[in-house]
Amino acid sequence: MATDGGFVSKTTLFLVGFIAFITFPAEADVRKYQFDIQVRNVSRLCHAKPIVTVNGRFPGPTLYAREGDRVIINVTNHAKYNMSIHWHGLKQYRNGWADGPAYITQCPIQTGNSYAYDFNVTGQRGTLWWHAHILWLRATVYGAIVIMPKPGTPFPFPKPNMEQIVVLGEWWHKDVEEIVKQGTNMGLPPNMSDAHTINGKPGPLFPCSEKHTFAMEVESGKTYLLRIVNAALNDELFFAIAGHNMTVVEVDAVYTKPFVTQAILIAPGQTTNVLVRADRSPGRYFMAARPFMDAPLPVDNKTATGIFQYKGIPNTVLPTLPQLPAPNDTDFALSYNKNLKSLNSANFPANVPLKVDRKLFYTVGFGKDPCPTCVNGTRILASLNNISFVMPEIGLLQAHYFNTTGVFRTDFPDKPPKPFNYTGAPLTANLGTAHGTRLSKIAFNSTVELVLQDTNLLTVESHPFHLHGYNFFVVGTGIGNFDPVKDPAKYNLVDPVERNTVGVPTGGWTAIRFRADNPGVWFMHCHLELHTGWGLKMAFVVEDGKGADQSILPPPKDLPPC
């Protein structure tokens, strides 16, 4: 919240709100929010345009809850677009109806209508986020979620003096939906963003940014908890604060073994909590974010900046810039991710599945479809196991719950149709990619290992994959082709990082494990909006268990119709 007169924002409002929140009585366990989806004119970088917002705010409001709370968010859609909102990282046990991805767990909320997302926050605490889950509307419709531990439960790290939410995003000068439409019609990727943002503001390295710079005021000797969210649509980002180290203590609302780093790497969909001590000579220091891209693809490589400003320092002092890793620094990316480990303490154990019931191997690839009206006569598509996902016209969860036939098949293959040298020379031939709404059926409470393998179909590229309804353990990762004989021997089955969104490295693989104990239909997709739109997605149907509390809850009465 930068003040209009300049760069500095006081943390007073935030602290007052936060203190009011933490002094709620313990029994205040139902939190109600009203989200009005409204179009507002917003100006950035000398350009004004109408954008879709929540309650007229960009980024949208932060949701606060406590572990164990029930949360009800009534969403009323006043915009011309259909809308649905996903509460990213919340497990929604038996309650996929509140998960939010359009045409997967619900039909979207149509203009003039409302839907109340009603869910319990069970066994989770930390930083998550919410965003639109239809079209590219999450370009502006997003915000943070802060889940406090149960009363009397301390953090497993030194208590910070204050907190700050830092949401990283992207900004386009033009209407994002129009840009996407234009790209689709031409069969090309849409124009990349014009800037990155920190809390909706690009910062002073861009024109017309006097009012559009986020700043946080800090006091010498105090420790700050930064809750960092990557809400960008298509870029993994490095983030650093000039002159200051950060201690990573949590990712995706799961505590980690603390480690010190000068920069973090955060993929779209991920969250990271860091402790920062204001222990440098009082001054003004830039916090900065810019993309990591180690594949030969164009990105908006301009650096977004905010200001870490010591109290009493005048705005005339020029801030210093941090040393961010080079945009293609693969070594930093791999070593940073290797440092992420579960806390695995008595209070926060890492319950890694050691026995695996079902092994899945999914290749991630690109392809081309004929398109006579497109620029090159082809349109790019993306696939898992050579299947490009086709979105249905009614929610998959409804179709599953009510046994509606003809909406989807449950024959998604456990492995690619034919093996090849996945990361060898680029393969440009069309592999006859299939199109279909095909899901994978998983037995309740079975343990699953999924290896996601990048391929050099057209090009290699990194992909952050998000699994709805679950956290998973990242037991292994590597560059090149996964070796089913040698690589599992190197898995970390003791304290692997637990999260809901994981990067598959460029030209490499990642192995995850989870227990399928949440019945329903759960989306899994690349969190780069570009790739999701091209079909890089699928869903799991997790069957009901035999117990009374092991089946999908009935749908709410106000579930939006199709």
XYZ file of C-alpha atoms in Angstrom:
562
model
C 0.000 0.000 0.000
C 2.263 2.793 -1.145
C 0.970 6.218 -0.271
C 0.028 8.365 -3.246
C 2.530 10.996 -2.257
C 5.599 8.809 -2.703
C 7.276 5.536 -2.034
C 6.838 4.822 1.666
C 3.958 2.838 3.063
C 3.515 2.584 6.811
C 2.853 -0.883 8.105
C 0.442 0.632 10.649
C -2.753 -0.342 8.840
C -1.490 -3.838 8.299
C -0.450 -4.187 11.942
C -3.729 -2.816 13.294
C -5.596 -5.298 11.094
C -3.253 -8.070 12.110
C -3.511 -7.348 15.845
C -7.306 -7.207 15.555
C -7.124 -10.559 13.846
C -4.829 -12.307 16.308
C -6.845 -11.104 19.298
C -10.043 -12.753 18.029
C -11.396 -15.069 20.714
C -10.450 -18.697 20.155
C -14.073 -19.681 19.497
C -14.385 -17.249 16.524
C -14.189 -20.127 14.128
C -16.433 -19.069 11.220
C -14.865 -16.420 8.972
C -17.146 -14.779 6.430
C -15.986 -12.789 3.420
C -17.813 -11.062 0.567
C -15.963 -11.002 -2.779
C -17.515 -8.699 -5.389
C -16.070 -9.333 -8.846
C -15.990 -5.855 -10.388
C -14.352 -4.170 -13.360
C -12.287 -1.120 -12.345
C -10.067 1.289 -14.260
C -6.467 0.914 -13.115
C -3.409 2.809 -14.280
C 0.141 1.419 -14.441
C 3.200 2.493 -16.491
C 1.396 5.453 -18.099
C -1.418 3.149 -19.318
C -4.950 3.007 -17.910
C -7.237 0.071 -18.614
C -10.277 -1.682 -17.144
C -9.335 -4.822 -15.186
C -11.325 -7.463 -13.312
C -10.886 -7.041 -9.545
C -12.194 -8.327 -6.234
C -13.834 -5.536 -4.216
C -12.190 -3.018 -6.548
C -8.717 -3.979 -5.303
C -5.610 -5.110 -7.194
C -4.196 -7.347 -5.806
C -7.345 -8.501 -4.034
C -7.919 -8.710 -0.264
C -5.934 -11.072 1.953
C -7.949 -13.856 3.569
C -7.110 -14.492 7.220
C -8.069 -17.689 9.003
C -6.821 -19.935 11.746
C -6.144 -23.650 11.548
C -9.461 -25.376 12.342
C -11.677 -22.506 11.144
C -14.610 -22.728 8.777
C -14.380 -20.126 6.000
C -17.311 -18.938 3.861
C -16.556 -16.634 0.936
C -19.586 -15.422 -0.979
C -18.491 -14.516 -4.515
C -20.841 -12.257 -6.512
C -19.974 -11.765 -10.172
C -20.620 -8.254 -11.560
C -18.173 -8.652 -14.485
C -18.903 -9.636 -18.088
C -16.755 -12.771 -17.806
C -17.767 -16.025 -16.141
C -15.812 -16.443 -12.910
C -14.544 -19.142 -10.572
C -11.994 -18.848 -7.765
C -9.507 -21.467 -6.573
C -8.161 -21.492 -3.003
C -4.713 -22.661 -4.036
C -3.184 -25.251 -1.714
C -6.218 -25.772 0.534
C -6.901 -29.500 0.555
C -10.744 -29.283 0.609
C -11.112 -32.755 2.150
C -14.139 -34.528 0.538
C -15.256 -31.078 -0.568
C -14.103 -30.552 -4.153
C -17.188 -28.340 -4.609
C -15.197 -25.556 -2.918
C -11.983 -26.076 -4.923
C -12.869 -23.734 -7.776
C -11.332 -24.719 -11.134
C -13.985 -24.014 -13.777
C -15.442 -27.113 -15.508
C -13.411 -29.403 -13.207
C -15.143 -29.075 -9.821
C -17.840 -26.549 -10.721
C -19.375 -24.612 -13.546
C -18.371 -20.954 -13.431
C -20.369 -18.230 -11.666
C -22.220 -16.402 -14.417
C -22.633 -12.638 -14.581
C -25.105 -11.405 -11.965
C -24.925 -14.620 -9.899
C -23.309 -15.644 -6.606
C -21.756 -18.765 -5.119
C -20.564 -19.307 -1.536
C -17.304 -21.243 -1.205
C -17.692 -22.980 2.161
C -14.790 -25.016 3.539
C -12.868 -26.034 6.647
C -9.167 -25.350 7.173
C -7.949 -28.648 8.587
C -4.358 -29.522 9.476
C -2.852 -26.626 7.537
C -1.210 -23.374 8.557
C 1.001 -20.883 6.703
C 0.815 -18.873 3.498
C -1.353 -19.912 0.551
C -3.204 -17.823 -2.030
C -6.376 -17.566 -4.080
C -6.868 -16.757 -7.757
C -9.378 -16.864 -10.604
C -9.356 -20.300 -12.258
C -10.900 -19.564 -15.652
C -9.428 -18.030 -18.843
C -6.428 -15.785 -17.966
C -8.393 -13.801 -15.381
C -5.890 -14.612 -12.660
C -3.723 -11.922 -14.281
C -5.539 -9.491 -11.947
C -7.842 -11.603 -9.751
C -5.603 -12.919 -6.956
C -4.634 -12.403 -3.320
C -2.899 -14.029 -0.353
C -4.285 -16.440 2.256
C -2.759 -16.365 5.751
C -3.606 -19.298 8.027
C -2.437 -18.780 11.598
C -1.578 -21.783 13.800
C -4.068 -22.873 16.460
C -4.120 -20.609 19.543
C -1.090 -21.207 21.761
C 0.846 -23.030 19.003
C 4.122 -21.189 18.310
C 5.955 -21.044 15.002
C 8.848 -23.563 14.898
C 11.236 -20.636 14.241
C 12.056 -17.381 16.097
C 8.958 -15.207 16.389
C 9.191 -12.246 13.985
C 8.488 -8.687 15.151
C 6.229 -8.035 12.174
C 4.926 -9.615 8.975
C 4.520 -8.452 5.398
C 2.734 -10.005 2.426
C 4.680 -9.809 -0.862
C 2.722 -10.959 -3.928
C 4.654 -11.125 -7.206
C 2.652 -10.715 -10.417
C 2.634 -9.615 -14.046
C 1.148 -6.618 -15.873
C 0.012 -6.213 -19.471
C -0.730 -2.780 -21.001
C -3.624 -4.215 -23.004
C -6.636 -6.335 -22.110
C -5.202 -9.785 -21.292
C -8.208 -11.710 -22.644
C -7.944 -9.874 -25.984
C -4.195 -10.629 -26.162
C -4.871 -14.337 -25.550
C -7.656 -14.425 -28.158
C -5.380 -12.804 -30.721
C -2.596 -15.330 -30.011
C -4.992 -18.279 -30.222
C -6.406 -17.088 -33.541
C -2.890 -16.745 -34.977
C -1.687 -20.049 -33.512
C 1.120 -18.250 -31.654
C 1.949 -17.600 -27.990
C 0.247 -14.361 -26.878
C 2.372 -11.271 -26.241
C 4.390 -11.558 -23.047
C 3.720 -9.204 -20.134
C 4.998 -5.615 -20.125
C 6.177 -5.704 -16.507
C 6.407 -7.749 -13.353
C 4.907 -6.383 -10.162
C 5.382 -6.515 -6.390
C 1.997 -6.160 -4.651
C 0.557 -4.912 -7.949
C 3.257 -2.248 -8.427
C 6.127 -2.466 -10.970
C 8.494 -0.089 -9.141
C 10.748 2.821 -10.117
C 12.682 1.084 -12.920
C 9.528 1.645 -15.017
C 7.951 4.889 -16.286
C 5.124 6.597 -14.360
C 5.915 4.579 -11.251
C 6.035 7.354 -8.650
C 2.737 6.139 -7.189
C 3.307 2.560 -8.241
C 6.128 1.424 -6.000
C 5.589 -0.864 -3.043
C 7.637 0.016 0.036
C 7.836 -1.426 3.525
C 9.283 0.511 6.418
C 11.565 -1.435 8.755
C 13.314 -0.705 12.045
C 16.927 -1.584 12.768
C 17.391 -4.816 14.688
C 13.863 -6.132 14.044
C 13.015 -9.375 12.243
C 10.336 -9.492 9.555
C 8.440 -12.495 8.204
C 7.828 -12.026 4.486
C 5.012 -14.156 3.092
C 5.925 -14.331 -0.613
C 3.513 -15.552 -3.304
C 4.269 -15.976 -7.027
C 0.997 -15.013 -8.733
C 2.661 -14.467 -12.136
C 0.993 -16.284 -15.013
C 4.000 -17.559 -16.899
C 7.313 -16.867 -15.133
C 9.377 -18.518 -12.433
C 10.965 -15.663 -10.511
C 14.099 -14.927 -8.525
C 13.536 -12.616 -5.544
C 16.146 -10.886 -3.367
C 16.643 -7.878 -1.090
C 19.837 -5.862 -1.595
C 22.365 -6.411 1.194
C 20.113 -8.721 3.243
C 20.068 -12.485 3.664
C 16.803 -14.383 3.905
C 16.089 -17.499 5.984
C 13.571 -19.809 4.274
C 11.230 -21.315 6.907
C 8.176 -22.467 4.937
C 7.038 -23.286 1.395
C 3.447 -23.907 0.249
C 2.221 -23.698 3.873
C 4.575 -26.450 5.106
C 7.447 -25.691 7.488
C 10.949 -26.399 6.178
C 14.366 -26.866 7.732
C 15.562 -23.247 7.886
C 18.391 -22.287 5.535
C 19.981 -18.953 4.659
C 20.058 -17.688 1.076
C 20.670 -14.405 -0.749
C 17.894 -15.109 -3.285
C 14.901 -17.400 -3.575
C 13.439 -19.089 -6.650
C 9.649 -19.264 -6.721
C 7.489 -20.738 -9.499
C 3.953 -19.605 -10.380
C 1.606 -21.061 -7.785
C 4.238 -21.440 -5.078
C 4.552 -19.576 -1.770
C 7.672 -19.076 0.343
C 8.006 -17.615 3.839
C 11.341 -16.029 4.759
C 12.714 -14.270 7.821
C 14.665 -11.057 7.144
C 16.525 -9.171 9.854
C 16.956 -5.417 9.416
C 20.640 -5.621 10.360
C 22.347 -3.429 7.733
C 23.296 0.223 7.949
C 20.020 2.193 7.810
C 19.184 3.115 4.222
C 16.912 2.230 1.339
C 17.350 -1.168 -0.311
C 15.605 -2.527 -3.367
C 13.745 -5.805 -3.178
C 13.646 -7.150 -6.727
C 12.043 -9.916 -8.800
C 12.879 -11.069 -12.308
C 12.385 -14.288 -14.292
C 14.432 -17.452 -14.333
C 14.403 -18.941 -17.845
C 17.030 -21.468 -18.901
C 15.326 -22.445 -22.174
C 15.789 -20.389 -25.367
C 12.414 -18.643 -25.082
C 11.530 -14.943 -24.823
C 10.351 -13.624 -21.452
C 9.500 -10.238 -20.011
C 12.929 -9.833 -18.413
C 12.361 -6.448 -16.819
C 12.993 -6.301 -13.075
C 10.170 -5.394 -10.692
C 11.322 -3.558 -7.586
C 9.974 -2.533 -4.208
C 11.773 -0.754 -1.375
C 12.935 -2.096 1.978
C 13.237 1.242 3.786
C 14.720 1.830 7.204
C 12.723 4.179 9.427
C 13.783 7.810 9.304
C 15.671 7.577 5.999
C 14.484 10.250 3.530
C 13.044 9.252 0.144
C 15.827 11.182 -1.583
C 18.343 8.424 -0.745
C 18.787 6.199 -3.811
C 18.238 2.498 -3.083
C 20.822 -0.137 -4.020
C 19.904 -3.084 -6.268
C 20.399 -6.707 -5.175
C 22.593 -9.173 -7.065
C 20.049 -11.542 -8.563
C 21.179 -14.812 -10.158
C 21.588 -14.662 -13.956
C 18.285 -15.311 -15.790
C 19.592 -18.705 -17.006
C 21.366 -19.791 -13.786
C 20.327 -23.472 -13.773
C 22.937 -24.334 -11.129
C 21.444 -21.864 -8.646
C 17.945 -23.207 -9.361
C 18.950 -26.834 -8.793
C 20.991 -26.143 -5.645
C 18.284 -23.881 -4.172
C 15.623 -26.563 -4.655
C 17.975 -29.182 -3.193
C 18.184 -27.101 0.000
C 14.410 -27.316 0.528
C 13.651 -30.060 3.054
C 10.720 -30.833 5.347
C 11.176 -29.867 8.984
C 10.325 -33.487 9.905
C 10.134 -32.801 13.644
C 8.040 -34.532 16.313
C 5.298 -31.901 15.896
C 5.601 -31.662 12.109
C 6.568 -35.110 10.793
C 7.157 -35.907 7.128
C 4.888 -38.904 6.500
C 6.473 -39.980 3.225
C 4.838 -43.050 1.637
C 7.584 -45.704 1.639
C 5.582 -48.407 -0.158
C 4.102 -47.448 -3.543
C 0.853 -49.011 -4.817
C 0.721 -47.247 -8.171
C 3.607 -45.966 -10.317
C 2.865 -43.313 -12.930
C 5.214 -41.866 -15.544
C 3.986 -38.779 -17.436
C 5.853 -37.112 -20.280
C 5.414 -33.367 -20.750
C 5.506 -32.269 -24.376
C 4.540 -29.797 -27.057
C 3.118 -30.466 -30.477
C 1.438 -28.824 -33.437
C -2.058 -29.188 -34.803
C -2.985 -28.210 -38.361
C -4.716 -24.810 -38.395
C -5.339 -23.412 -41.912
C -6.208 -19.914 -40.597
C -3.117 -19.663 -38.349
C 0.105 -17.822 -39.268
C 2.249 -20.930 -39.866
C -0.648 -23.214 -40.783
C -0.323 -24.834 -37.346
C -1.336 -24.215 -33.749
C 0.830 -25.149 -30.757
C -0.587 -27.609 -28.267
C 0.770 -29.211 -25.111
C 0.267 -32.713 -23.780
C 0.831 -35.232 -20.992
C 1.609 -38.748 -22.260
C 0.818 -37.399 -25.736
C -2.757 -36.453 -24.763
C -3.838 -32.821 -24.966
C -6.646 -32.296 -22.465
C -10.033 -31.123 -23.739
C -12.097 -29.127 -21.240
C -15.635 -30.492 -20.748
C -18.779 -28.364 -20.822
C -20.020 -29.433 -17.385
C -18.041 -29.872 -14.176
C -16.172 -33.198 -14.024
C -16.944 -33.538 -10.314
C -20.701 -33.306 -10.998
C -20.379 -35.830 -13.846
C -18.508 -38.210 -11.512
C -20.826 -37.681 -8.514
C -24.036 -38.109 -10.520
C -22.615 -40.838 -12.825
C -23.247 -38.737 -15.937
C -21.973 -40.669 -18.948
C -20.215 -39.306 -22.007
C -18.405 -36.452 -20.203
C -15.014 -38.107 -19.559
C -13.176 -41.403 -19.814
C -11.013 -42.923 -17.072
C -8.368 -44.427 -19.345
C -5.590 -41.864 -18.992
C -2.439 -43.977 -19.548
C -0.019 -44.639 -16.677
C 2.909 -44.239 -19.070
C 3.554 -42.699 -22.500
C 2.249 -44.667 -25.518
C 5.775 -45.257 -26.842
C 9.089 -44.616 -25.093
C 11.739 -42.471 -26.835
C 14.863 -40.492 -25.952
C 12.862 -37.832 -24.100
C 15.580 -35.206 -23.715
C 17.720 -35.994 -26.766
C 17.814 -34.009 -30.019
C 14.707 -31.843 -30.558
C 11.828 -33.798 -32.052
C 9.826 -31.635 -34.408
C 7.793 -34.348 -36.105
C 4.151 -34.510 -35.148
C 3.718 -37.489 -32.829
C -0.011 -37.677 -33.561
C -1.027 -36.132 -30.253
C -4.496 -37.275 -29.133
C -7.155 -34.907 -27.801
C -9.501 -35.998 -25.054
C -11.063 -35.566 -21.616
C -9.307 -38.527 -20.091
C -8.824 -38.986 -16.346
C -6.850 -41.430 -14.227
C -8.785 -43.432 -11.635
C -7.005 -43.956 -8.291
C -8.106 -46.282 -5.484
C -8.894 -44.573 -2.175
C -5.970 -44.445 0.276
C -3.556 -45.991 -2.226
C -0.052 -44.536 -2.449
C 1.016 -43.001 -5.729
C 4.427 -42.203 -7.207
C 4.337 -39.899 -10.219
C 7.410 -39.094 -12.296
C 6.979 -36.019 -14.510
C 9.466 -36.083 -17.400
C 10.170 -33.013 -19.542
C 10.745 -33.794 -23.245
C 12.407 -32.095 -26.173
C 9.278 -32.087 -28.336
C 9.788 -28.749 -30.148
C 11.778 -27.510 -27.111
C 12.662 -28.328 -23.507
C 11.200 -26.045 -20.854
C 10.630 -26.015 -17.083
C 7.081 -26.606 -15.872
C 5.624 -25.911 -12.415
C 2.962 -28.568 -11.793
C 0.141 -28.053 -9.298
C -1.971 -30.870 -7.898
C -5.335 -29.805 -6.459
C -6.661 -31.421 -3.275
C -3.270 -32.641 -2.060
C 0.204 -31.930 -0.849
C 2.888 -34.288 -2.109
C 6.500 -35.101 -1.262
C 9.174 -34.249 -3.842
C 11.321 -37.366 -3.449
C 13.671 -36.873 -6.404
C 14.626 -34.663 -9.304
C 17.295 -34.738 -12.001
C 18.430 -33.562 -15.418
C 18.087 -35.797 -18.479
C 15.969 -38.952 -18.743
C 14.621 -40.601 -15.602
C 16.272 -43.988 -15.020
C 13.761 -46.291 -13.269
C 16.598 -48.549 -12.068
C 19.221 -46.085 -10.817
C 17.330 -42.915 -9.884
C 14.961 -44.263 -7.173
C 18.051 -45.381 -5.211
C 18.894 -41.683 -4.772
C 15.426 -40.623 -3.545
C 15.141 -38.684 -0.305
C 12.533 -40.632 1.681
C 13.469 -39.107 5.062
C 12.777 -35.363 4.863
C 11.818 -34.455 1.276
C 10.099 -31.115 0.829
C 6.300 -31.279 0.961
C 4.349 -28.894 -1.281
C 1.419 -28.466 -3.691
C 3.292 -27.039 -6.719
C 6.641 -28.313 -7.998
C 8.937 -27.333 -10.836
C 9.952 -29.961 -13.392
C 13.425 -28.784 -14.482
C 14.168 -27.913 -18.113
C 15.161 -31.147 -19.848
C 14.771 -33.108 -16.608
C 12.367 -34.931 -14.313
C 10.737 -34.714 -10.883
C 9.322 -37.573 -8.794
C 6.527 -36.986 -6.269
C 4.638 -39.253 -3.860
C 1.270 -38.828 -2.166
C -1.438 -40.875 -0.456
C -4.779 -40.687 -2.299
C -6.888 -40.140 0.833
C -9.078 -37.298 -0.495
C -11.967 -38.607 -2.641
C -13.120 -36.530 -5.613
C -11.964 -35.198 -8.966
C -8.664 -33.351 -8.643
C -7.056 -31.269 -11.353
C -3.330 -31.520 -12.107
C -1.855 -28.982 -14.490
C 1.128 -26.882 -15.419
C 0.771 -23.540 -13.598
C 2.062 -21.606 -16.606
C -1.251 -20.298 -17.940
C 0.078 -20.467 -21.493
C 0.715 -24.217 -21.266
C -2.534 -24.960 -19.402
C -4.457 -23.258 -22.213
C -2.635 -25.438 -24.739
C -3.820 -28.609 -22.960
C -1.050 -29.369 -20.418
C -3.436 -30.738 -17.807
C -5.329 -33.815 -16.625
C -7.309 -34.901 -13.581
C -7.414 -37.763 -11.101
C -10.633 -39.438 -9.994
C -9.942 -40.608 -6.452
C -12.574 -43.180 -5.539
C -14.607 -43.109 -2.343
C -13.405 -45.177 0.590
C -15.575 -47.608 2.571
C -15.769 -45.496 5.742
C -18.626 -43.108 6.549
C -16.308 -40.096 6.272
C -14.421 -41.317 3.198
C -16.788 -40.293 0.430
C -17.468 -37.037 -1.413
C -19.841 -34.694 0.406
C -23.109 -33.876 -1.420
C -22.983 -30.731 -3.602
C -24.137 -27.429 -2.067
C -27.569 -26.098 -3.117
C -26.090 -22.948 -4.713
C -23.556 -24.766 -6.912
C -23.547 -22.784 -10.183
C -25.442 -24.424 -13.055
C -23.827 -24.961 -16.450
